[in-house]
mmCIF file of C-alpha atoms in Angstrom:
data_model
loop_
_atom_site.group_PDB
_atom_site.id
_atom_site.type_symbol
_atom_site.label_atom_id
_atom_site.label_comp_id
_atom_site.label_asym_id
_atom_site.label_seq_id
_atom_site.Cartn_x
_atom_site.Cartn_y
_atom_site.Cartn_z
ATOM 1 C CA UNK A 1 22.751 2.626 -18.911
ATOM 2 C CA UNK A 2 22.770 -0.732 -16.808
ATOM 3 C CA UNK A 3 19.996 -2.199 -15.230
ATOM 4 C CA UNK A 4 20.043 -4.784 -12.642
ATOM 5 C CA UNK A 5 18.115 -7.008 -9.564
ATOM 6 C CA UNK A 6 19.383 -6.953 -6.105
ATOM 7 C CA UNK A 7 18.427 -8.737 -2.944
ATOM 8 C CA UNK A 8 16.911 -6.959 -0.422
ATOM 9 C CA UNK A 9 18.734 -6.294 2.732
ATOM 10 C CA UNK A 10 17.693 -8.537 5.427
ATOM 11 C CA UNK A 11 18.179 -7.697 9.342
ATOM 12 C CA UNK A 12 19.528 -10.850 11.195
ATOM 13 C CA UNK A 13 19.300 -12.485 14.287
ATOM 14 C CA UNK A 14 22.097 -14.074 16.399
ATOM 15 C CA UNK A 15 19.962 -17.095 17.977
ATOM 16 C CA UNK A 16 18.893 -18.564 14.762
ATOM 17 C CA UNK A 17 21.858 -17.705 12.900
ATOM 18 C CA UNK A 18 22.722 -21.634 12.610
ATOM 19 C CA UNK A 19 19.316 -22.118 11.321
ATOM 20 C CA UNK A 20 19.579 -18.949 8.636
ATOM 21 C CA UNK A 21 22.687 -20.189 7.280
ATOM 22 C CA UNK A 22 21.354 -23.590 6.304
ATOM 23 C CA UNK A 23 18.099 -22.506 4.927
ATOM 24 C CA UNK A 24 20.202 -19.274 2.900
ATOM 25 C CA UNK A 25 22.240 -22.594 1.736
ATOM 26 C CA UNK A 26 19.047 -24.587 0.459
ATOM 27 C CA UNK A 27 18.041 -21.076 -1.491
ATOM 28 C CA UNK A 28 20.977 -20.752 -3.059
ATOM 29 C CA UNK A 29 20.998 -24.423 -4.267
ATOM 30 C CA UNK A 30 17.303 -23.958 -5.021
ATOM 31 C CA UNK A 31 18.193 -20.676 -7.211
ATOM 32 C CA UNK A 32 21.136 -22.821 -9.170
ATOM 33 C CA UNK A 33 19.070 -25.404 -9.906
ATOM 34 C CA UNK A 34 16.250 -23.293 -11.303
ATOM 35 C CA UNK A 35 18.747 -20.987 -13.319
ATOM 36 C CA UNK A 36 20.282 -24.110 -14.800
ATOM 37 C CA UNK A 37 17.053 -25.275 -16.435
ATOM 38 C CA UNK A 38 16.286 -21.719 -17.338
ATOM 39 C CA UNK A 39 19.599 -21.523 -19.199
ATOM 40 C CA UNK A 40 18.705 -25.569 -20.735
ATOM 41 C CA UNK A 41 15.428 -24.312 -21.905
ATOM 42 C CA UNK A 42 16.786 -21.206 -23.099
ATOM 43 C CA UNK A 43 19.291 -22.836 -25.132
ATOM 44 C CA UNK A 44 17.012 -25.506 -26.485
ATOM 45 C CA UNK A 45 14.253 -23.667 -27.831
ATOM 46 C CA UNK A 46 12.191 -25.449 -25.287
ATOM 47 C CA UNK A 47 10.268 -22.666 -23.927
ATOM 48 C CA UNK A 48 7.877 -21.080 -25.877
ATOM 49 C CA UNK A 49 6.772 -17.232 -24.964
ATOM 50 C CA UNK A 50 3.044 -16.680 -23.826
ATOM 51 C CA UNK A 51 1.153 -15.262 -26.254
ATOM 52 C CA UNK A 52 -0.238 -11.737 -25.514
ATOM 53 C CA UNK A 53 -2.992 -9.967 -27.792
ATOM 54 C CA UNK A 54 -4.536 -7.059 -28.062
ATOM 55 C CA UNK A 55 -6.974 -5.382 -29.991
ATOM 56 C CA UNK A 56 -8.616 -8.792 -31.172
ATOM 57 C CA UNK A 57 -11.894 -7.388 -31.923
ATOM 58 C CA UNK A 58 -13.468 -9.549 -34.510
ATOM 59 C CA UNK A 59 -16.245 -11.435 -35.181
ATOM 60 C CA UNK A 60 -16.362 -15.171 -34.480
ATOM 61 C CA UNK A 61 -16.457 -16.542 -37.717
ATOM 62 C CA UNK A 62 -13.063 -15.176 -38.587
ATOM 63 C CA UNK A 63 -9.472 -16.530 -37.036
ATOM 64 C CA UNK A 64 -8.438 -14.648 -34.364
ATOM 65 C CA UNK A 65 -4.939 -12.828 -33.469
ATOM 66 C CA UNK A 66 -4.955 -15.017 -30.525
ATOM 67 C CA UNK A 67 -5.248 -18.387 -32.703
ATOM 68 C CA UNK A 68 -2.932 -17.179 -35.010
ATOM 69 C CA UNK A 69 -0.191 -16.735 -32.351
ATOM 70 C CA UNK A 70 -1.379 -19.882 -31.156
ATOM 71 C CA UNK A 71 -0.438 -21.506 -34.331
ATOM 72 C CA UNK A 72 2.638 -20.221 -34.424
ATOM 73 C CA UNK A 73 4.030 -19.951 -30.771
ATOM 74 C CA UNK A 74 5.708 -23.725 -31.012
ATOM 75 C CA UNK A 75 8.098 -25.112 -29.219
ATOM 76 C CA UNK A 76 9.891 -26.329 -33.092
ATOM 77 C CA UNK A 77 9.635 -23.292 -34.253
ATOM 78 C CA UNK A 78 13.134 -22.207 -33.736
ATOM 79 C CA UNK A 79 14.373 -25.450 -35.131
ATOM 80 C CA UNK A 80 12.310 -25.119 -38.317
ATOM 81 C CA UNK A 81 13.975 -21.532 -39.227
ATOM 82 C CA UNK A 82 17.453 -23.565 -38.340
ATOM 83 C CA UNK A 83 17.778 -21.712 -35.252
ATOM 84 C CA UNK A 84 17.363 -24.987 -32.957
ATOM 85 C CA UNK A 85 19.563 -23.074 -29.946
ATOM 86 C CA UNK A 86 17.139 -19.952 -30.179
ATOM 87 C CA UNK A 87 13.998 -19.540 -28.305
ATOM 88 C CA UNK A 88 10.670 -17.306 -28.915
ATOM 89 C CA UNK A 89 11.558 -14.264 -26.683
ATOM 90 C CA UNK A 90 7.729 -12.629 -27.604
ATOM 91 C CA UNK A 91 4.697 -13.531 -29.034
ATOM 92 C CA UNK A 92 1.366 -11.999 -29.636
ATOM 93 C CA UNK A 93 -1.313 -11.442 -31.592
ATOM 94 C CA UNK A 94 -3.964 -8.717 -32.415
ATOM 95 C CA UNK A 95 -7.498 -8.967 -34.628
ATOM 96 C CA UNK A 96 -8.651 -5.664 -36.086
ATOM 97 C CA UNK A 97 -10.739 -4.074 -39.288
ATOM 98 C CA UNK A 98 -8.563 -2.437 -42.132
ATOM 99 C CA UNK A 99 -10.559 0.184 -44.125
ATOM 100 C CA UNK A 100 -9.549 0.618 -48.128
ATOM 101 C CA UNK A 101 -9.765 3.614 -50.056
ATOM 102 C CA UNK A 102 -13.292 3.229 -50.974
ATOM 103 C CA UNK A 103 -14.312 2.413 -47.543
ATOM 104 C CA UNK A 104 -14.458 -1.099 -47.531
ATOM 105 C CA UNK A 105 -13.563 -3.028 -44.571
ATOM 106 C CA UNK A 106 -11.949 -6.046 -44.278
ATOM 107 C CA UNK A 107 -10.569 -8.376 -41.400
ATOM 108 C CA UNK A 108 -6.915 -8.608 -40.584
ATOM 109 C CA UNK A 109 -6.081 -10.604 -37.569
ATOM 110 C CA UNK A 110 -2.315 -11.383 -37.682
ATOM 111 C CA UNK A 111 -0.010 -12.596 -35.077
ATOM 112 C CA UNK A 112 4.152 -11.719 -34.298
ATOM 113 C CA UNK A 113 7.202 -13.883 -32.367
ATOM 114 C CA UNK A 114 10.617 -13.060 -31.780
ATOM 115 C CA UNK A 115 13.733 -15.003 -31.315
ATOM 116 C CA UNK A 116 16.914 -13.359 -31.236
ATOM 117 C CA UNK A 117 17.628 -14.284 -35.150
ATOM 118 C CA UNK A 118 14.220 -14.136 -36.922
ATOM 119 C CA UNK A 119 10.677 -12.686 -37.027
ATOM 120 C CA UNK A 120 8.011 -14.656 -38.071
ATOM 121 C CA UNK A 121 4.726 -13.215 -39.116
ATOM 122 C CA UNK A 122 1.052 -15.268 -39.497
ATOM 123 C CA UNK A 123 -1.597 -13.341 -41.067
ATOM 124 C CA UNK A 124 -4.896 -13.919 -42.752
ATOM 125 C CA UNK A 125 -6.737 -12.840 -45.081
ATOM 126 C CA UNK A 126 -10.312 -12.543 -46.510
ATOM 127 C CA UNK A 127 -9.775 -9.299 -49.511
ATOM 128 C CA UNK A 128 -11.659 -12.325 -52.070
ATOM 129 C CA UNK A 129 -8.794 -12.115 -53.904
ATOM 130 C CA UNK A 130 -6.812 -15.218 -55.472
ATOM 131 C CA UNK A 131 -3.200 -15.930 -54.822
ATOM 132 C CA UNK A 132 -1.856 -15.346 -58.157
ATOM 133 C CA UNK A 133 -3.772 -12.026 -58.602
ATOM 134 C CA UNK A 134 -2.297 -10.701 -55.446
ATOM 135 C CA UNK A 135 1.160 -12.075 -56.231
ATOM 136 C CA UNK A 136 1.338 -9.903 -59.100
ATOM 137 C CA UNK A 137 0.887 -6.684 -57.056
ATOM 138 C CA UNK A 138 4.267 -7.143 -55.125
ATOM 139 C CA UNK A 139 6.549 -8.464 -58.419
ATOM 140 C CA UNK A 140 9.252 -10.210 -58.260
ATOM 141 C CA UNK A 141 6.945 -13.471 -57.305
ATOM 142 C CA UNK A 142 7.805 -17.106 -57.750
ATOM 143 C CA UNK A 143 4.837 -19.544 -57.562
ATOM 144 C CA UNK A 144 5.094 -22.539 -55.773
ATOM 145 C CA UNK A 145 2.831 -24.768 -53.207
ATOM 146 C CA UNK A 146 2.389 -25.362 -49.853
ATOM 147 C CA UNK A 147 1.158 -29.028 -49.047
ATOM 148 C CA UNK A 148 -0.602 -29.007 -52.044
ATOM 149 C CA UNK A 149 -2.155 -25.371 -52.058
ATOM 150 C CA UNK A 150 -0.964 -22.695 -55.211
ATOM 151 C CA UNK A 151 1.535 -20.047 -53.267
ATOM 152 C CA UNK A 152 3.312 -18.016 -54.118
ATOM 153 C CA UNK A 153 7.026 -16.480 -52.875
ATOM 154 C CA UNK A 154 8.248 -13.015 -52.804
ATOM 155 C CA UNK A 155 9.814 -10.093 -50.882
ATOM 156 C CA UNK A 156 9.172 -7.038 -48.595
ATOM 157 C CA UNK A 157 10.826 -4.087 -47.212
ATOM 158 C CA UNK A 158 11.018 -3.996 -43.661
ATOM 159 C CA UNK A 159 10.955 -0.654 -41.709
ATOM 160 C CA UNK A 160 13.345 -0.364 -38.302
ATOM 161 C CA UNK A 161 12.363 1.353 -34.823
ATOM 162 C CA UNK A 162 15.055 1.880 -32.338
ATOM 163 C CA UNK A 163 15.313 3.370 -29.055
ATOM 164 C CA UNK A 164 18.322 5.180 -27.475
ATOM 165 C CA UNK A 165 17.648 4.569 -23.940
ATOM 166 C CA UNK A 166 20.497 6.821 -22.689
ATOM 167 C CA UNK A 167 20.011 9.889 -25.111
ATOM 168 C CA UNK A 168 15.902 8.868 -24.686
ATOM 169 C CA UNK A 169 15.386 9.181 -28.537
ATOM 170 C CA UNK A 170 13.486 6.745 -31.093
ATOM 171 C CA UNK A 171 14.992 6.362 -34.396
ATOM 172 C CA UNK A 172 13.461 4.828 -37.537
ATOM 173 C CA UNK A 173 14.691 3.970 -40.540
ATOM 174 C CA UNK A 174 14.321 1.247 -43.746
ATOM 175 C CA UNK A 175 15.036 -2.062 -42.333
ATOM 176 C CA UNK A 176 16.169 -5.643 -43.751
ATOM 177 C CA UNK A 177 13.973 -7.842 -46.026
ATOM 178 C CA UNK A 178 11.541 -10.081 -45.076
ATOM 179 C CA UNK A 179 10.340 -13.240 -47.122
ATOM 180 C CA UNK A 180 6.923 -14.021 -47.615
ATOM 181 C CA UNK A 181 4.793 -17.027 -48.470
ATOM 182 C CA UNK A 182 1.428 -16.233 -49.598
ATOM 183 C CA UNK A 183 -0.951 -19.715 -49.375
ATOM 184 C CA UNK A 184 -4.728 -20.216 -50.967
ATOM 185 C CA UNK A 185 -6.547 -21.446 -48.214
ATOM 186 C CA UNK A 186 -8.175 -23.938 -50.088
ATOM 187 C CA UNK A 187 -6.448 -26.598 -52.089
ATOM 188 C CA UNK A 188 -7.143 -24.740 -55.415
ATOM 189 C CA UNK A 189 -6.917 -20.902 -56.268
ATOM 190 C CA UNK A 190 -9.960 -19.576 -55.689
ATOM 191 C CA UNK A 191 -9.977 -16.371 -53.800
ATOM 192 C CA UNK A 192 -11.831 -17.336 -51.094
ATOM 193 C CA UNK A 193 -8.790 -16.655 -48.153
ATOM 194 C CA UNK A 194 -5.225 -17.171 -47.763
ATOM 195 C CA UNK A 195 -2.816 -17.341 -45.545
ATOM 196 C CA UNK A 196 0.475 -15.349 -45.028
ATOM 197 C CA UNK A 197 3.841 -15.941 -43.144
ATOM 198 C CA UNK A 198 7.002 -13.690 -43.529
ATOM 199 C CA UNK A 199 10.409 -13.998 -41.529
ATOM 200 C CA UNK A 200 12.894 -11.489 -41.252
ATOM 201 C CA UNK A 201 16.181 -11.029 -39.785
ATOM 202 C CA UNK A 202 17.658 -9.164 -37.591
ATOM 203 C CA UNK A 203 21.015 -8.813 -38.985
ATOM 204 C CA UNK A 204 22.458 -8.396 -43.144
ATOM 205 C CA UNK A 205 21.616 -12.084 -43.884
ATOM 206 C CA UNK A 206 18.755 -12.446 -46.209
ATOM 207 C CA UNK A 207 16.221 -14.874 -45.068
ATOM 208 C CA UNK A 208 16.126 -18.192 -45.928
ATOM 209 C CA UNK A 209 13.081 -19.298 -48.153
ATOM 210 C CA UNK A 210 13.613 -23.561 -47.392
ATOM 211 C CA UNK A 211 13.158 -21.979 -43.273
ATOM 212 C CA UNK A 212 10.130 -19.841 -44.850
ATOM 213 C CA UNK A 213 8.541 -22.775 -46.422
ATOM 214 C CA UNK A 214 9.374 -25.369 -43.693
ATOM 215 C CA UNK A 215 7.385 -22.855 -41.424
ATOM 216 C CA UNK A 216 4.535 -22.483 -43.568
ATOM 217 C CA UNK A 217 4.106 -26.402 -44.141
ATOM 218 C CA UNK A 218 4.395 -27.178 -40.154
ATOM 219 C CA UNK A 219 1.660 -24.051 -39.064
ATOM 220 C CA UNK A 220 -0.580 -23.695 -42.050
ATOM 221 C CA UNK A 221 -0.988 -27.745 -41.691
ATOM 222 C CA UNK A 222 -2.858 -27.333 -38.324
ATOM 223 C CA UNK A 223 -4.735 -24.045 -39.146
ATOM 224 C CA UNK A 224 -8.173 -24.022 -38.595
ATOM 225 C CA UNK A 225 -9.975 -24.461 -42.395
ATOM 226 C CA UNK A 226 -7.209 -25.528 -44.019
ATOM 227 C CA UNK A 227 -8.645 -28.776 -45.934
ATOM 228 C CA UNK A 228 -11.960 -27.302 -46.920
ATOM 229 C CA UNK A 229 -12.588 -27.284 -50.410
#
């Protein structure tokens, strides 16, 4: 399956053919020029994607999906994941309610970009839980810090979706790894928030935790909150 853009046809006129040919000749320079800097920015990670969201449905006093992406649609960002020739391709963000087994609801806004190498995910969250508690759920954690706050590294499964555009199928399947950084808001551990990101790849390679924690120290630095004590 190929898709493509064409021109339109265009009908012309012999008495201003002179005058067609040298403003078709300004267009064409015109369209060069602009493709050129589309194909610099591309290459140079210069171009950040607009963030979209969707479903962003909480209250106020909680972060948004659309701050999240925010914080994480930068222009750096595919230099930080050592992907400086990369660009974010998509970005958006959503806030919503998760309900537990007992009924409880809790926020989860989270936000999602795409380059052509990595994933990155920003979520927070407000489950009153400290780091190290939920670390211990996933095993397989190493604690660390982020700028000063306990955090704590481990991994997660990823789960593929693909589309056959020809055949018109979907097909799913297990995925690669992603690595995740969970942060304490709050320079001590004290289960009152945290922050997540994860990247992923889109190929074999397993991520790359210094990327993962470069990330993490550039965004969680300017999220709202992130000094309180």
């Amino acid at each position: 399956m190929s898709e493509g853009f064409g021109e339109p046809e265009r009908a012309g006129r012999p008495v201003v053919q002179v005058v067609a040919a040298v403003a078709l000749f300004a267009v064409v320079v015109g369209a060069l020029w602009v493709q050129k800097r589309f194909v610099h920015q591309t290459e140079t990670g210069s171009a950040p994607a607009t963030c979209t969201t969707s479903h962003d449905r909480l209250p106020a006093r909680y972060l948004s999906g659309a701050r999240l992406c925010a914080l994480l649609n930068r222009p750096d960002l595919p230099a930080l994941l050592g992907t400086p020739r990369e660009r974010i391709e998509t970005a958006d963000g959503s806030g919503d309610w998760i309900t537990l087994a007992g009924g409880t609801r809790i926020p989860a806004p989270e936000a999602t970009v795409t380059l052509k190498t990595y994933d990155v995910k920003l979520s927070a969250a407000y489950d009153d839980l400290p780091v190290s508690e939920t670390g211990d759920v996933f095993g397989g954690t190493r604690r660390t810090s982020v700028l000063g706050h306990p955090a704590v590294l481990y991994s997660s499964p990823t789960f593929s979706i693909g589309f056959d555009l020809a055949g018109g199928r979907a097909r799913s399947g297990p995925g690669g790894t992603a690595r995740c950084v969970l942060v304490s808001k709050h320079g001590k551990d004290d289960g009152k928030g945290s922050f997540e990101v994860a990247i992923w790849r889109q190929d074999d390679v397993p991520p790359d935790d210094a990327a993962l924690l470069r990330v993490a120290e550039r965004v969680l630095g300017t999220a709202p909150g992130w000094n309180e004590a």
